[in-house]
PDB file of C-alpha atoms in Angstrom:
ATOM      1  CA  MET A  33      69.532  54.565  58.308  1.00 49.00           C
ATOM      2  CA  ALA A  34      66.930  57.225  58.477  1.00 61.00           C
ATOM      3  CA  THR A  35      67.790  60.812  58.961  1.00 80.00           C
ATOM      4  CA  VAL A  36      65.471  62.847  61.180  1.00 88.00           C
ATOM      5  CA  ARG A  37      65.154  66.284  59.746  1.00 90.00           C
ATOM      6  CA  LEU A  38      63.446  69.643  60.826  1.00 93.00           C
ATOM      7  CA  GLY A  39      59.768  69.524  60.302  1.00 95.00           C
ATOM      8  CA  ASP A  40      59.564  65.660  60.584  1.00 96.00           C
ATOM      9  CA  ILE A  41      57.323  63.888  62.958  1.00 97.00           C
ATOM     10  CA  ALA A  42      59.701  62.657  65.792  1.00 97.00           C
ATOM     11  CA  PRO A  43      59.886  58.994  65.488  1.00 96.00           C
ATOM     12  CA  ASP A  44      57.502  57.208  68.179  1.00 97.00           C
ATOM     13  CA  PHE A  45      58.890  54.239  70.239  1.00 96.00           C
ATOM     14  CA  GLU A  46      58.320  52.266  73.471  1.00 97.00           C
ATOM     15  CA  ALA A  47      61.201  51.963  75.762  1.00 96.00           C
ATOM     16  CA  GLU A  48      62.209  51.120  79.289  1.00 97.00           C
ATOM     17  CA  THR A  49      63.622  53.980  81.397  1.00 97.00           C
ATOM     18  CA  SER A  50      64.886  54.850  84.747  1.00 97.00           C
ATOM     19  CA  GLN A  51      61.335  55.775  85.574  1.00 97.00           C
ATOM     20  CA  GLY A  52      59.549  52.688  83.937  1.00 97.00           C
ATOM     21  CA  LYS A  53      58.260  51.864  80.541  1.00 97.00           C
ATOM     22  CA  ILE A  54      57.075  54.721  78.221  1.00 97.00           C
ATOM     23  CA  GLU A  55      55.386  55.325  74.842  1.00 98.00           C
ATOM     24  CA  PHE A  56      57.160  58.307  73.611  1.00 98.00           C
ATOM     25  CA  HIS A  57      54.517  60.345  72.077  1.00 98.00           C
ATOM     26  CA  GLN A  58      51.980  59.502  74.877  1.00 98.00           C
ATOM     27  CA  TRP A  59      54.752  60.603  77.412  1.00 98.00           C
ATOM     28  CA  LEU A  60      55.145  63.989  75.697  1.00 98.00           C
ATOM     29  CA  GLY A  61      51.480  64.601  75.691  1.00 98.00           C
ATOM     30  CA  ASP A  62      50.924  68.304  74.872  1.00 97.00           C
ATOM     31  CA  SER A  63      54.181  69.296  76.103  1.00 98.00           C
ATOM     32  CA  TRP A  64      57.385  70.396  74.232  1.00 98.00           C
ATOM     33  CA  GLY A  65      60.157  67.909  74.602  1.00 98.00           C
ATOM     34  CA  ILE A  66      63.979  67.746  74.578  1.00 97.00           C
ATOM     35  CA  LEU A  67      65.706  64.350  73.902  1.00 96.00           C
ATOM     36  CA  PHE A  68      69.450  64.123  74.249  1.00 92.00           C
ATOM     37  CA  SER A  69      71.843  61.110  73.855  1.00 88.00           C
ATOM     38  CA  HIS A  70      74.772  60.141  75.781  1.00 81.00           C
ATOM     39  CA  PRO A  71      77.629  57.953  74.539  1.00 78.00           C
ATOM     40  CA  ALA A  72      77.475  55.588  77.648  1.00 82.00           C
ATOM     41  CA  ASP A  73      76.929  55.450  81.517  1.00 88.00           C
ATOM     42  CA  PHE A  74      79.587  56.371  83.928  1.00 91.00           C
ATOM     43  CA  THR A  75      81.406  58.613  81.511  1.00 88.00           C
ATOM     44  CA  PRO A  76      82.772  61.988  82.798  1.00 91.00           C
ATOM     45  CA  VAL A  77      81.312  64.558  80.421  1.00 91.00           C
ATOM     46  CA  CYS A  78      77.757  62.824  80.444  1.00 90.00           C
ATOM     47  CA  THR A  79      77.812  62.988  84.227  1.00 94.00           C
ATOM     48  CA  THR A  80      78.251  66.660  84.112  1.00 95.00           C
ATOM     49  CA  GLU A  81      75.591  67.048  81.487  1.00 94.00           C
ATOM     50  CA  LEU A  82      72.870  65.087  83.273  1.00 95.00           C
ATOM     51  CA  GLY A  83      73.849  66.806  86.565  1.00 96.00           C
ATOM     52  CA  THR A  84      73.510  70.274  84.690  1.00 96.00           C
ATOM     53  CA  ALA A  85      70.121  69.190  83.021  1.00 96.00           C
ATOM     54  CA  ALA A  86      68.791  68.344  86.626  1.00 96.00           C
ATOM     55  CA  LEU A  87      69.603  71.613  87.852  1.00 96.00           C
ATOM     56  CA  TYR A  88      68.132  73.373  84.974  1.00 96.00           C
ATOM     57  CA  TYR A  89      64.946  71.256  85.198  1.00 95.00           C
ATOM     58  CA  PRO A  90      62.900  73.911  86.906  1.00 96.00           C
ATOM     59  CA  GLU A  91      63.676  76.219  83.949  1.00 97.00           C
ATOM     60  CA  PHE A  92      62.444  73.557  81.393  1.00 97.00           C
ATOM     61  CA  LYS A  93      59.344  72.892  83.427  1.00 96.00           C
ATOM     62  CA  LYS A  94      58.647  76.630  83.666  1.00 97.00           C
ATOM     63  CA  ARG A  95      58.632  76.470  79.697  1.00 97.00           C
ATOM     64  CA  ASN A  96      56.401  73.300  79.505  1.00 98.00           C
ATOM     65  CA  VAL A  97      59.308  71.147  78.277  1.00 98.00           C
ATOM     66  CA  LYS A  98      59.646  67.492  79.169  1.00 98.00           C
ATOM     67  CA  VAL A  99      63.364  66.331  79.508  1.00 97.00           C
ATOM     68  CA  ILE A 100      64.401  62.816  78.573  1.00 97.00           C
ATOM     69  CA  ALA A 101      67.820  61.342  78.007  1.00 95.00           C
ATOM     70  CA  LEU A 102      69.000  58.199  76.290  1.00 94.00           C
ATOM     71  CA  SER A 103      72.155  56.024  76.816  1.00 91.00           C
ATOM     72  CA  VAL A 104      72.957  52.708  75.208  1.00 87.00           C
ATOM     73  CA  ASP A 105      73.255  50.942  78.666  1.00 89.00           C
ATOM     74  CA  GLY A 106      70.587  49.247  80.737  1.00 94.00           C
ATOM     75  CA  VAL A 107      68.075  50.341  83.337  1.00 96.00           C
ATOM     76  CA  ASP A 108      70.110  48.892  86.203  1.00 96.00           C
ATOM     77  CA  SER A 109      73.206  50.696  85.031  1.00 95.00           C
ATOM     78  CA  HIS A 110      71.245  53.992  84.884  1.00 95.00           C
ATOM     79  CA  MET A 111      70.042  53.618  88.240  1.00 97.00           C
ATOM     80  CA  GLU A 112      73.570  53.161  89.723  1.00 96.00           C
ATOM     81  CA  TRP A 113      74.911  56.065  87.463  1.00 95.00           C
ATOM     82  CA  ILE A 114      72.136  58.440  88.752  1.00 97.00           C
ATOM     83  CA  LYS A 115      73.530  57.854  92.297  1.00 97.00           C
ATOM     84  CA  ASP A 116      76.920  59.125  91.087  1.00 96.00           C
ATOM     85  CA  ILE A 117      75.386  61.996  89.158  1.00 96.00           C
ATOM     86  CA  ASN A 118      73.270  63.106  92.279  1.00 97.00           C
ATOM     87  CA  GLU A 119      76.438  62.850  94.540  1.00 97.00           C
ATOM     88  CA  THR A 120      79.015  64.344  92.393  1.00 97.00           C
ATOM     89  CA  GLN A 121      76.869  67.061  90.730  1.00 96.00           C
ATOM     90  CA  ASN A 122      74.933  68.023  93.990  1.00 96.00           C
ATOM     91  CA  THR A 123      71.603  67.557  92.331  1.00 95.00           C
ATOM     92  CA  THR A 124      68.556  65.152  91.935  1.00 96.00           C
ATOM     93  CA  VAL A 125      68.064  63.476  88.476  1.00 96.00           C
ATOM     94  CA  ASP A 126      64.115  63.467  88.439  1.00 94.00           C
ATOM     95  CA  PHE A 127      63.584  63.000  84.589  1.00 97.00           C
ATOM     96  CA  PRO A 128      63.740  59.672  82.815  1.00 97.00           C
ATOM     97  CA  ILE A 129      66.827  58.050  81.151  1.00 96.00           C
ATOM     98  CA  ILE A 130      66.060  55.688  78.329  1.00 96.00           C
ATOM     99  CA  ALA A 131      67.867  52.337  78.221  1.00 95.00           C
ATOM    100  CA  ASP A 132      68.663  51.540  74.554  1.00 91.00           C
ATOM    101  CA  GLU A 133      70.830  48.434  74.944  1.00 89.00           C
ATOM    102  CA  GLY A 134      69.816  47.247  71.289  1.00 87.00           C
ATOM    103  CA  LYS A 135      70.430  50.808  69.959  1.00 86.00           C
ATOM    104  CA  HIS A 136      67.020  50.782  68.305  1.00 89.00           C
ATOM    105  CA  ILE A 137      66.124  54.313  69.142  1.00 91.00           C
ATOM    106  CA  ALA A 138      69.736  55.549  68.525  1.00 87.00           C
ATOM    107  CA  GLU A 139      69.364  54.177  65.053  1.00 87.00           C
ATOM    108  CA  LEU A 140      65.908  55.532  64.590  1.00 89.00           C
ATOM    109  CA  TYR A 141      67.124  58.993  65.395  1.00 90.00           C
ATOM    110  CA  ASP A 142      70.513  58.659  63.657  1.00 83.00           C
ATOM    111  CA  MET A 143      72.482  59.011  66.728  1.00 79.00           C
ATOM    112  CA  ILE A 144      75.270  56.813  65.796  1.00 70.00           C
ATOM    113  CA  HIS A 145      77.758  58.325  63.266  1.00 60.00           C
ATOM    114  CA  PRO A 146      79.923  55.554  62.247  1.00 54.00           C
ATOM    115  CA  ASN A 147      82.900  57.829  61.060  1.00 54.00           C
ATOM    116  CA  ALA A 148      82.918  59.315  64.604  1.00 50.00           C
ATOM    117  CA  SER A 149      82.290  55.919  66.499  1.00 52.00           C
ATOM    118  CA  GLU A 150      80.953  52.649  65.549  1.00 50.00           C
ATOM    119  CA  SER A 151      79.431  51.893  68.851  1.00 50.00           C
ATOM    120  CA  PHE A 152      78.784  55.150  70.919  1.00 57.00           C
ATOM    121  CA  THR A 153      76.061  57.653  70.048  1.00 55.00           C
ATOM    122  CA  VAL A 154      77.145  61.245  69.371  1.00 57.00           C
ATOM    123  CA  ARG A 155      75.799  63.927  71.663  1.00 78.00           C
ATOM    124  CA  SER A 156      72.371  64.531  69.851  1.00 88.00           C
ATOM    125  CA  VAL A 157      69.797  67.008  70.789  1.00 92.00           C
ATOM    126  CA  PHE A 158      66.108  66.957  69.490  1.00 95.00           C
ATOM    127  CA  ILE A 159      63.761  69.814  70.595  1.00 97.00           C
ATOM    128  CA  ILE A 160      60.180  68.543  69.832  1.00 98.00           C
ATOM    129  CA  GLY A 161      57.030  70.632  69.622  1.00 98.00           C
ATOM    130  CA  PRO A 162      53.752  69.866  71.016  1.00 97.00           C
ATOM    131  CA  ASP A 163      52.604  68.890  67.505  1.00 97.00           C
ATOM    132  CA  LYS A 164      55.489  65.999  67.696  1.00 98.00           C
ATOM    133  CA  LYS A 165      57.515  67.667  65.084  1.00 98.00           C
ATOM    134  CA  ILE A 166      61.185  68.197  65.157  1.00 97.00           C
ATOM    135  CA  LYS A 167      61.905  71.937  65.743  1.00 97.00           C
ATOM    136  CA  LEU A 168      65.691  71.863  66.313  1.00 95.00           C
ATOM    137  CA  THR A 169      68.533  69.324  66.145  1.00 93.00           C
ATOM    138  CA  LEU A 170      71.971  69.809  67.411  1.00 91.00           C
ATOM    139  CA  THR A 171      74.943  67.368  67.126  1.00 87.00           C
ATOM    140  CA  TYR A 172      78.050  67.597  69.215  1.00 84.00           C
ATOM    141  CA  PRO A 173      80.997  65.136  69.279  1.00 81.00           C
ATOM    142  CA  ALA A 174      81.443  62.907  72.228  1.00 77.00           C
ATOM    143  CA  SER A 175      84.278  64.984  73.687  1.00 82.00           C
ATOM    144  CA  THR A 176      82.268  68.243  73.818  1.00 87.00           C
ATOM    145  CA  GLY A 177      79.521  68.906  76.518  1.00 89.00           C
ATOM    146  CA  ARG A 178      76.340  70.759  75.702  1.00 90.00           C
ATOM    147  CA  ASN A 179      75.606  74.346  76.676  1.00 94.00           C
ATOM    148  CA  PHE A 180      72.364  74.323  78.445  1.00 95.00           C
ATOM    149  CA  ASP A 181      71.965  77.886  78.435  1.00 96.00           C
ATOM    150  CA  GLU A 182      72.007  77.743  74.804  1.00 96.00           C
ATOM    151  CA  LEU A 183      69.272  75.102  74.791  1.00 96.00           C
ATOM    152  CA  LEU A 184      66.927  77.382  77.055  1.00 97.00           C
ATOM    153  CA  ARG A 185      67.685  80.179  74.539  1.00 97.00           C
ATOM    154  CA  VAL A 186      66.614  78.260  71.678  1.00 97.00           C
ATOM    155  CA  ILE A 187      63.348  76.974  73.359  1.00 97.00           C
ATOM    156  CA  ASP A 188      62.635  80.637  74.193  1.00 98.00           C
ATOM    157  CA  SER A 189      63.032  81.646  70.596  1.00 98.00           C
ATOM    158  CA  LEU A 190      61.163  78.514  69.191  1.00 97.00           C
ATOM    159  CA  GLN A 191      58.149  79.137  71.612  1.00 97.00           C
ATOM    160  CA  LEU A 192      58.221  82.949  70.794  1.00 97.00           C
ATOM    161  CA  THR A 193      58.394  82.549  66.886  1.00 97.00           C
ATOM    162  CA  ALA A 194      55.752  79.793  67.107  1.00 95.00           C
ATOM    163  CA  ASN A 195      53.214  82.434  68.431  1.00 95.00           C
ATOM    164  CA  TYR A 196      54.277  85.705  66.788  1.00 96.00           C
ATOM    165  CA  SER A 197      55.295  86.657  63.295  1.00 96.00           C
ATOM    166  CA  VAL A 198      58.725  87.307  64.198  1.00 98.00           C
ATOM    167  CA  ALA A 199      62.397  85.832  64.090  1.00 98.00           C
ATOM    168  CA  THR A 200      65.169  86.265  66.664  1.00 98.00           C
ATOM    169  CA  PRO A 201      68.399  87.856  65.480  1.00 98.00           C
ATOM    170  CA  ALA A 202      72.015  86.647  66.190  1.00 97.00           C
ATOM    171  CA  ASN A 203      72.906  86.257  69.871  1.00 97.00           C
ATOM    172  CA  TRP A 204      69.252  87.134  71.013  1.00 98.00           C
ATOM    173  CA  LYS A 205      68.380  86.511  74.403  1.00 96.00           C
ATOM    174  CA  ASP A 206      64.805  86.636  76.107  1.00 96.00           C
ATOM    175  CA  GLY A 207      63.807  90.176  76.287  1.00 96.00           C
ATOM    176  CA  ASP A 208      65.866  91.529  73.432  1.00 98.00           C
ATOM    177  CA  SER A 209      64.231  93.206  70.407  1.00 98.00           C
ATOM    178  CA  VAL A 210      63.083  90.710  67.503  1.00 98.00           C
ATOM    179  CA  VAL A 211      62.926  90.992  63.703  1.00 98.00           C
ATOM    180  CA  ILE A 212      59.468  91.341  62.123  1.00 98.00           C
ATOM    181  CA  SER A 213      58.745  88.633  59.588  1.00 97.00           C
ATOM    182  CA  PRO A 214      59.145  89.927  56.065  1.00 95.00           C
ATOM    183  CA  ALA A 215      55.679  88.444  55.358  1.00 95.00           C
ATOM    184  CA  VAL A 216      54.211  91.104  57.442  1.00 96.00           C
ATOM    185  CA  LYS A 217      53.445  94.484  55.407  1.00 95.00           C
ATOM    186  CA  ASP A 218      54.587  97.878  56.845  1.00 94.00           C
ATOM    187  CA  GLU A 219      50.888  98.933  57.018  1.00 95.00           C
ATOM    188  CA  ASP A 220      49.912  95.895  59.286  1.00 96.00           C
ATOM    189  CA  ILE A 221      52.856  96.525  61.802  1.00 96.00           C
ATOM    190  CA  PRO A 222      51.088  99.038  64.166  1.00 94.00           C
ATOM    191  CA  THR A 223      48.272  96.511  64.722  1.00 95.00           C
ATOM    192  CA  LYS A 224      50.344  93.462  65.183  1.00 95.00           C
ATOM    193  CA  PHE A 225      53.125  95.173  67.037  1.00 96.00           C
ATOM    194  CA  PRO A 226      51.741  98.140  68.981  1.00 95.00           C
ATOM    195  CA  LYS A 227      55.016  98.792  70.904  1.00 95.00           C
ATOM    196  CA  GLY A 228      56.427 100.320  67.737  1.00 95.00           C
ATOM    197  CA  TYR A 229      59.327  99.281  65.496  1.00 96.00           C
ATOM    198  CA  GLU A 230      62.561 100.471  63.941  1.00 96.00           C
ATOM    199  CA  ARG A 231      62.896 100.124  60.092  1.00 96.00           C
ATOM    200  CA  VAL A 232      66.593  99.519  59.686  1.00 97.00           C
ATOM    201  CA  LYS A 233      66.204  98.420  56.108  1.00 96.00           C
ATOM    202  CA  PRO A 234      62.987  97.584  54.172  1.00 94.00           C
ATOM    203  CA  TYR A 235      63.696  93.865  54.963  1.00 95.00           C
ATOM    204  CA  LEU A 236      64.993  94.434  58.518  1.00 97.00           C
ATOM    205  CA  ARG A 237      62.570  95.817  60.884  1.00 97.00           C
ATOM    206  CA  MET A 238      62.984  95.537  64.557  1.00 98.00           C
ATOM    207  CA  THR A 239      60.389  95.642  67.403  1.00 97.00           C
ATOM    208  CA  PRO A 240      60.500  94.946  71.137  1.00 97.00           C
ATOM    209  CA  GLN A 241      59.725  91.415  72.107  1.00 97.00           C
ATOM    210  CA  PRO A 242      55.872  91.154  71.978  1.00 95.00           C
ATOM    211  CA  ASN A 243      55.225  88.862  74.844  1.00 93.00           C
ATOM    212  CA  LYS A 244      57.157  91.045  77.321  1.00 88.00           C
TER     213      LYS A 244
END
């Protein structure tokens, strides 16, 4: 079974979803994407997760991120489950859920970890850039629901660091100061970062977030 690693091109696929058939790369277009898997339909933690993803959907759209989920059940099951999600989570699921009854996509993305479960996908998360490359992976056990605030935080970091010569420090949130890349020479900092900077150590230089 292949392992999908950071920097790899996200495997392309065709699939039936709750919103019709898609070709994954074509569906992504020039957007960022977040693909996350669920052990099965009509499971309690997944129901709260998909409801939360729907509530956060405007925030993802604001960041040019398309959201798509996957479960190893079929489209008809997904459609019935979406009714439950909308009812119990007081929201509207308006992103597609992939039907992966044959587990082909789960295997393509290494979402089934046999030592955890022979048949169910773990809670995998893949953030994919407009270049179709994997920018982040997260794997949770089936018993632990995801933190969507953290997913938004890492998307903000990924989009910031893709455009500026910076990295984000521990517990960084949008609007906080950032670390200047070691590749940037001291003499080039005033031009690149006109807001100024603090030289904590020669290798640790902080500057206000450049796009704020």
